[in-house]
CSV table of C-alpha atoms in Angstrom, one decimal:
chain,number,residue,atom,x,y,z
A,22,MET,CA,85.0,64.3,95.6
A,23,VAL,CA,85.7,67.2,97.2
A,24,ASP,CA,86.8,69.9,95.2
A,25,ILE,CA,90.5,72.1,96.3
A,26,ALA,CA,91.9,74.5,96.1
A,27,ILE,CA,96.1,76.0,96.7
A,28,ILE,CA,97.2,79.1,97.3
A,29,GLY,CA,101.1,78.9,96.2
A,30,ALA,CA,103.0,76.2,93.9
A,31,GLY,CA,106.2,76.5,96.5
A,32,LEU,CA,107.6,72.5,97.5
A,33,SER,CA,105.0,72.3,100.7
A,34,GLY,CA,101.7,73.2,98.2
A,35,LEU,CA,103.1,70.5,94.8
A,36,ILE,CA,103.2,68.1,98.0
A,37,ALA,CA,99.8,68.7,98.5
A,38,ALA,CA,98.3,68.9,95.4
A,39,ASN,CA,99.8,65.4,94.8
A,40,ARG,CA,98.7,63.6,97.4
A,41,LEU,CA,95.1,65.0,97.3
A,42,ASN,CA,95.2,64.9,94.2
A,43,TYR,CA,93.7,60.3,94.3
A,44,ILE,CA,91.6,61.1,96.9
A,45,GLY,CA,89.7,64.6,95.3
A,46,SER,CA,89.9,67.3,92.3
A,47,VAL,CA,93.1,69.9,93.2
A,48,GLU,CA,93.2,73.0,91.9
A,49,VAL,CA,96.3,75.3,91.8
A,50,PHE,CA,97.2,79.1,92.0
A,51,GLU,CA,100.5,80.4,91.7
A,52,LYS,CA,101.1,84.3,91.4
A,53,SER,CA,104.7,83.5,89.8
A,54,ASN,CA,104.5,82.1,86.1
A,55,GLU,CA,106.5,79.3,87.1
A,56,VAL,CA,106.5,77.2,90.1
A,57,SER,CA,108.7,76.1,93.3
A,58,GLY,CA,108.9,79.5,95.5
A,59,ARG,CA,111.7,79.8,97.1
A,60,MET,CA,113.4,76.9,95.8
A,61,ALA,CA,114.4,79.5,93.4
A,62,THR,CA,116.2,79.6,90.1
A,63,ARG,CA,117.0,82.1,87.1
A,64,ASN,CA,117.9,81.3,84.3
A,65,SER,CA,120.3,84.5,82.2
A,66,GLU,CA,122.3,83.5,79.3
A,67,PRO,CA,124.9,81.7,80.0
A,68,PHE,CA,125.0,81.7,83.4
A,69,PHE,CA,122.0,80.6,85.8
A,70,PHE,CA,121.5,80.7,88.8
A,71,ASP,CA,119.9,79.4,92.5
A,72,HIS,CA,118.8,82.7,93.9
A,73,GLY,CA,115.9,80.9,96.9
A,74,ALA,CA,116.8,77.7,98.1
A,75,GLN,CA,120.6,76.5,98.3
A,76,TYR,CA,121.0,72.8,98.4
A,77,PHE,CA,119.6,70.3,101.5
A,78,LYS,CA,120.7,68.3,103.4
A,79,ILE,CA,118.4,64.9,103.7
A,80,LYS,CA,117.5,63.5,108.3
A,81,THR,CA,114.1,61.7,108.2
A,82,HIS,CA,113.9,58.3,106.3
A,83,SER,CA,110.7,59.6,105.6
A,84,PHE,CA,112.2,61.8,103.7
A,85,ARG,CA,114.5,60.1,101.8
A,86,ASN,CA,111.5,57.9,100.4
A,87,PHE,CA,109.6,60.6,98.6
A,88,LEU,CA,113.1,61.9,97.1
A,89,SER,CA,113.9,58.1,96.2
A,90,PRO,CA,112.7,58.3,92.5
A,91,MET,CA,113.9,62.0,91.9
A,92,ILE,CA,117.6,61.3,93.0
A,93,LYS,CA,117.2,57.5,90.7
A,94,ASP,CA,116.5,60.2,88.0
A,95,GLY,CA,119.7,62.3,88.9
A,96,ILE,CA,116.5,64.9,89.2
A,97,ILE,CA,118.0,65.0,92.3
A,98,GLN,CA,121.9,64.9,92.7
A,99,GLU,CA,124.9,65.6,96.1
A,100,TRP,CA,126.7,68.6,95.7
A,101,LYS,CA,130.8,67.1,95.9
A,102,GLY,CA,131.7,70.3,96.9
A,103,THR,CA,134.7,72.1,98.5
A,104,PHE,CA,132.2,73.7,101.9
A,105,ALA,CA,133.9,76.4,104.0
A,106,GLU,CA,132.8,78.9,107.7
A,107,ILE,CA,134.2,82.2,107.5
A,108,LYS,CA,134.9,84.1,111.4
A,109,ASN,CA,136.6,87.7,111.5
A,110,LYS,CA,137.9,86.7,107.1
A,111,ASN,CA,139.1,83.6,108.5
A,112,ILE,CA,138.2,80.4,106.1
A,113,LYS,CA,138.1,77.2,108.5
A,114,TYR,CA,137.3,74.1,105.9
A,115,LEU,CA,134.0,71.2,106.5
A,116,ASP,CA,134.7,67.8,106.8
A,117,ASN,CA,131.9,66.6,104.5
A,118,THR,CA,132.9,62.5,105.0
A,119,LEU,CA,130.2,62.7,107.8
A,120,ASN,CA,126.6,61.7,106.2
A,121,ASN,CA,124.8,64.6,107.9
A,122,ASN,CA,127.1,66.6,105.9
A,123,ILE,CA,125.5,66.1,102.4
A,124,ARG,CA,124.6,68.4,101.2
A,125,TYR,CA,121.0,68.2,97.8
A,126,VAL,CA,120.4,70.0,94.7
A,127,GLY,CA,118.0,69.8,92.2
A,128,VAL,CA,119.8,69.5,88.2
A,129,PRO,CA,119.9,71.3,86.8
A,130,GLY,CA,118.4,73.8,89.2
A,131,MET,CA,116.5,73.7,92.0
A,132,ASN,CA,113.3,74.6,90.1
A,133,SER,CA,114.0,70.9,88.2
A,134,ILE,CA,111.9,69.7,92.2
A,135,GLY,CA,109.0,71.8,92.0
A,136,LYS,CA,109.1,71.5,87.9
A,137,TYR,CA,108.6,67.2,88.6
A,138,LEU,CA,106.6,67.3,91.0
A,139,ALA,CA,104.4,69.8,89.0
A,140,ASN,CA,104.1,67.5,86.0
A,141,ARG,CA,99.7,65.4,86.7
A,142,ILE,CA,98.9,68.4,88.7
A,143,ASN,CA,96.3,71.5,87.8
A,144,ILE,CA,98.1,74.6,88.2
A,145,LYS,CA,97.0,78.1,87.6
A,146,LEU,CA,100.2,79.7,86.8
A,147,ASN,CA,99.8,84.2,86.8
A,148,SER,CA,97.5,83.7,89.0
A,149,GLU,CA,97.4,86.1,92.3
A,150,ILE,CA,95.1,85.2,94.8
A,151,ILE,CA,94.0,87.8,96.5
A,152,SER,CA,91.0,87.5,98.5
A,153,THR,CA,88.4,84.1,99.2
A,154,ILE,CA,84.8,84.5,99.2
A,155,ARG,CA,82.9,81.9,102.3
A,156,GLU,CA,79.4,81.0,100.5
A,157,LYS,CA,77.1,78.4,101.9
A,158,ASN,CA,80.0,75.9,103.1
A,159,LYS,CA,81.8,77.1,100.0
A,160,TRP,CA,85.2,78.8,99.3
A,161,CYS,CA,85.5,81.4,96.1
A,162,LEU,CA,88.5,82.0,95.2
A,163,VAL,CA,89.4,85.8,94.0
A,164,ASP,CA,92.4,86.6,91.5
A,165,SER,CA,93.5,90.5,90.9
A,166,LEU,CA,92.1,90.8,87.9
A,167,GLY,CA,89.0,90.2,89.5
A,168,LYS,CA,88.2,86.9,87.7
A,169,LYS,CA,86.5,84.7,90.7
A,170,SER,CA,87.4,80.8,90.3
A,171,GLY,CA,85.2,77.6,91.8
A,172,ARG,CA,83.4,76.4,95.0
A,173,PHE,CA,85.8,74.6,97.2
A,174,ASP,CA,86.0,72.4,99.9
A,175,TRP,CA,88.4,72.7,101.2
A,176,VAL,CA,91.7,75.8,100.7
A,177,ILE,CA,95.0,75.0,101.5
A,178,VAL,CA,96.9,78.2,102.4
A,179,THR,CA,101.2,77.6,101.6
A,180,ALA,CA,101.9,81.4,100.7
A,181,PRO,CA,104.2,82.9,103.7
A,182,SER,CA,102.6,84.2,106.9
A,183,HIS,CA,102.0,87.6,105.5
A,184,GLN,CA,100.5,86.9,102.7
A,185,SER,CA,98.4,84.5,104.3
A,186,LEU,CA,96.6,86.2,106.6
A,187,GLN,CA,94.2,87.4,104.2
A,188,PHE,CA,93.1,83.9,102.9
A,189,ILE,CA,92.2,82.9,107.3
A,190,ILE,CA,88.8,84.2,109.2
A,191,LYS,CA,89.9,86.5,111.8
A,192,GLU,CA,89.0,84.9,114.4
A,193,THR,CA,90.5,82.0,114.6
A,194,GLU,CA,93.4,80.8,116.4
A,195,VAL,CA,94.2,79.6,113.4
A,196,TYR,CA,94.7,82.9,112.5
A,197,ASN,CA,96.2,84.1,115.3
A,198,LYS,CA,98.9,81.5,115.6
A,199,VAL,CA,99.9,82.6,112.0
A,200,LYS,CA,99.8,86.3,112.5
A,201,SER,CA,102.3,85.4,115.5
A,202,ILE,CA,104.4,84.6,112.8
A,203,LYS,CA,107.7,87.1,112.0
A,204,MET,CA,109.8,86.3,108.5
A,205,ASN,CA,112.7,87.6,107.8
A,206,ALA,CA,113.6,89.4,104.7
A,207,CYS,CA,117.6,88.5,102.1
A,208,PHE,CA,118.5,90.5,99.4
A,209,SER,CA,120.4,87.2,97.3
A,210,ILE,CA,123.3,88.8,94.1
A,211,MET,CA,124.3,87.3,90.8
A,212,LEU,CA,127.1,87.6,89.1
A,213,GLY,CA,128.6,86.3,86.3
A,214,PHE,CA,132.0,86.2,85.4
A,215,ASP,CA,134.1,86.1,81.9
A,216,LYS,CA,136.9,84.0,84.0
A,217,GLU,CA,136.9,81.6,86.4
A,218,ILE,CA,138.2,83.3,90.0
A,219,PRO,CA,140.2,81.5,92.2
A,220,ILE,CA,138.7,80.8,95.6
A,221,LYS,CA,139.9,78.0,97.2
A,222,PHE,CA,135.9,76.8,98.0
A,223,ASN,CA,132.7,76.0,96.5
A,224,ALA,CA,130.0,77.7,99.4
A,225,ALA,CA,130.5,79.3,102.4
A,226,GLU,CA,128.2,79.9,105.5
A,227,VAL,CA,129.8,84.0,106.7
A,228,TYR,CA,128.6,85.0,110.1
A,229,ASP,CA,129.9,88.4,112.0
A,230,GLU,CA,129.3,90.4,107.8
A,231,ASP,CA,126.3,91.5,106.5
A,232,ILE,CA,126.7,88.7,104.5
A,233,SER,CA,125.4,85.1,105.1
A,234,TRP,CA,126.4,83.2,102.2
A,235,ILE,CA,128.6,83.3,99.2
A,236,SER,CA,128.4,79.6,96.6
A,237,VAL,CA,129.4,79.0,93.3
A,238,ASN,CA,127.3,78.5,91.8
A,239,SER,CA,128.7,76.3,88.8
A,240,SER,CA,130.1,74.4,90.8
A,241,LYS,CA,126.6,72.5,91.7
A,242,PRO,CA,126.3,68.8,89.6
A,243,GLY,CA,124.4,70.3,85.7
A,244,ARG,CA,125.2,73.6,85.7
A,245,ASN,CA,126.9,75.7,82.8
A,246,LYS,CA,130.5,76.4,83.3
A,247,GLU,CA,130.4,80.1,83.3
A,248,PHE,CA,131.8,81.1,86.2
A,249,CYS,CA,128.8,82.0,88.6
A,250,LEU,CA,128.8,83.7,92.1
A,251,LEU,CA,125.2,83.5,95.0
A,252,ILE,CA,125.6,85.9,97.6
A,253,ASN,CA,123.5,86.4,100.0
A,254,SER,CA,123.0,89.6,102.6
A,255,THR,CA,122.1,88.1,106.4
A,256,ASN,CA,118.6,88.5,107.0
A,257,ARG,CA,119.5,91.6,109.4
A,258,TRP,CA,120.9,93.9,107.3
A,259,ALA,CA,118.2,92.6,104.5
A,260,ASP,CA,115.5,93.4,108.0
A,261,SER,CA,117.6,97.4,108.2
A,262,ASN,CA,117.5,97.4,104.2
A,263,ILE,CA,114.5,96.2,102.5
A,264,GLU,CA,113.0,99.1,101.1
A,265,ILE,CA,116.7,100.7,100.5
A,266,ASP,CA,116.9,101.0,96.1
A,267,LYS,CA,118.3,98.1,94.7
A,268,ASN,CA,121.1,99.5,93.0
A,269,TYR,CA,122.6,101.0,96.4
A,270,ALA,CA,121.5,97.4,97.8
A,271,LEU,CA,124.0,95.5,94.9
A,272,LYS,CA,126.6,97.7,95.6
A,273,TYR,CA,127.4,97.1,99.2
A,274,LEU,CA,127.5,93.7,99.4
A,275,ILE,CA,129.3,93.7,95.8
A,276,ASP,CA,132.1,95.4,98.2
A,277,LYS,CA,131.2,93.5,100.9
A,278,GLY,CA,131.9,90.1,99.1
A,279,SER,CA,135.1,91.6,97.2
A,280,ASP,CA,137.0,92.8,100.7
A,281,LEU,CA,136.0,89.0,102.3
A,282,LEU,CA,137.3,86.8,98.7
A,283,ASN,CA,139.9,89.1,98.3
A,284,GLU,CA,138.5,90.1,94.6
A,285,LYS,CA,137.2,92.6,92.7
A,286,LEU,CA,133.4,91.4,92.0
A,287,SER,CA,133.3,94.8,90.7
A,288,LEU,CA,134.0,93.3,87.6
A,289,ALA,CA,130.7,90.4,87.0
A,290,LYS,CA,130.1,90.6,83.2
A,291,HIS,CA,126.1,90.0,84.7
A,292,LYS,CA,124.9,91.4,87.7
A,293,VAL,CA,121.8,90.7,89.6
A,294,ILE,CA,120.0,91.6,92.8
A,295,HIS,CA,116.9,90.1,94.1
A,296,ARG,CA,114.7,90.7,96.7
A,297,TRP,CA,113.3,88.5,99.7
A,298,LYS,CA,111.1,89.9,101.6
A,299,PHE,CA,110.0,86.6,102.8
A,300,ALA,CA,112.1,84.5,103.3
A,301,ASN,CA,113.7,83.1,106.9
A,302,THR,CA,111.2,82.1,109.3
A,303,GLU,CA,112.6,84.2,112.7
A,304,SER,CA,111.9,81.4,115.7
A,305,ARG,CA,111.0,78.1,115.3
A,306,LYS,CA,107.3,77.3,116.4
A,307,ASN,CA,105.9,73.9,117.7
A,308,TYR,CA,104.0,73.3,115.0
A,309,SER,CA,104.3,71.4,111.4
A,310,PHE,CA,100.7,72.9,110.1
A,311,LEU,CA,97.7,74.4,111.2
A,312,ILE,CA,93.9,73.4,111.1
A,313,ASP,CA,90.8,75.0,110.8
A,314,ARG,CA,87.5,71.5,110.9
A,315,VAL,CA,85.2,74.7,111.5
A,316,ASN,CA,85.4,77.1,108.1
A,317,ASN,CA,88.0,74.3,105.8
A,318,ILE,CA,91.3,76.1,105.9
A,319,ALA,CA,94.7,74.2,106.4
A,320,VAL,CA,97.9,76.0,106.2
A,321,CYS,CA,100.9,74.3,105.3
A,322,GLY,CA,105.0,75.5,104.8
A,323,ASP,CA,108.6,75.7,106.3
A,324,TRP,CA,108.2,79.2,107.3
A,325,LEU,CA,105.8,77.5,110.1
A,326,THR,CA,108.9,76.0,111.5
A,327,TYR,CA,112.3,76.6,110.4
A,328,SER,CA,112.5,77.8,106.8
A,329,ARG,CA,114.8,73.7,105.7
A,330,VAL,CA,113.2,72.6,102.1
A,331,GLU,CA,112.4,69.2,104.4
A,332,GLU,CA,110.1,72.1,106.8
A,333,SER,CA,108.3,71.6,104.0
A,334,PHE,CA,108.0,68.1,102.7
A,335,THR,CA,107.7,67.5,107.1
A,336,SER,CA,105.0,70.1,107.7
A,337,SER,CA,103.0,69.2,103.8
A,338,ASN,CA,103.1,66.2,104.6
A,339,ASN,CA,102.1,66.2,108.2
A,340,MET,CA,98.6,68.6,106.6
A,341,VAL,CA,97.5,65.7,104.6
A,342,ASN,CA,97.7,62.8,106.8
A,343,GLU,CA,95.6,65.0,109.6
A,344,LEU,CA,93.4,66.2,106.1
A,345,ILE,CA,93.0,62.0,104.0
A,346,ASN,CA,91.6,61.3,108.5
A,347,ILE,CA,88.8,64.5,108.3
A,348,LEU,CA,88.0,63.6,104.2
């Protein structure tokens, strides 16, 4: 039986673990205290925020088939909201009756999908892998506490590009391809209010501002009723200000949101900011996964192509198909 280590319990890692669990012994290592990666949800009672992926669409039959059990069980539901675009502070409402405009979310949070996939998987949480050791055609993983794990036949890396490099042998084509991928940052601010703010849309893409997205998180199915706003900065603004004081960034983005909505968002009862250093891939690549057959390393994740939920599935699914053929 083949022994496989997977670094990262985001969607790509969890999908790979589920499929490979039937043909080998799989162990997943996750540095955080919960699964789901950038499909993150934060519960700050009584407020509830999806501060990572906001929603996703379904474009392919294979992705729909993969999600079918979760849709049937109500873990994934359609977000039947009012969606808009804001350009030059003018609001344009979108036609959501078209099939390609249907948006889906995890219920009661986006991380519900990851939790569902993690049910039957051997996962070590709070285990930050910082290096790997290759000895006698086997892999050993070393965590931040100096603890070594396993003698694995294969290592699958799903961490964002910059973080993945520490696990990949430098003198390889895989290393050079991963190194070429630049990821952009994003700030997400979470605002909880005592009473509802009169906003005519549930979510809006914003253009020509330092804000890129505004959504009423509490409008999603299965959420608490307390009014919650989620606001994302643009990647450009975050990249330029990634090391600034968080409190300054929070105030700046609240002021920008207040100006756009003509509402005093500083009155929020709950105000929190999260800094994503690796939020989105800067440009699309022409490969969805990478495999080093000499050193037995595979790399997958939406960040290899285009930062979308379905891309996580496609990358992981394609990688596993290739790996099964090799094994």
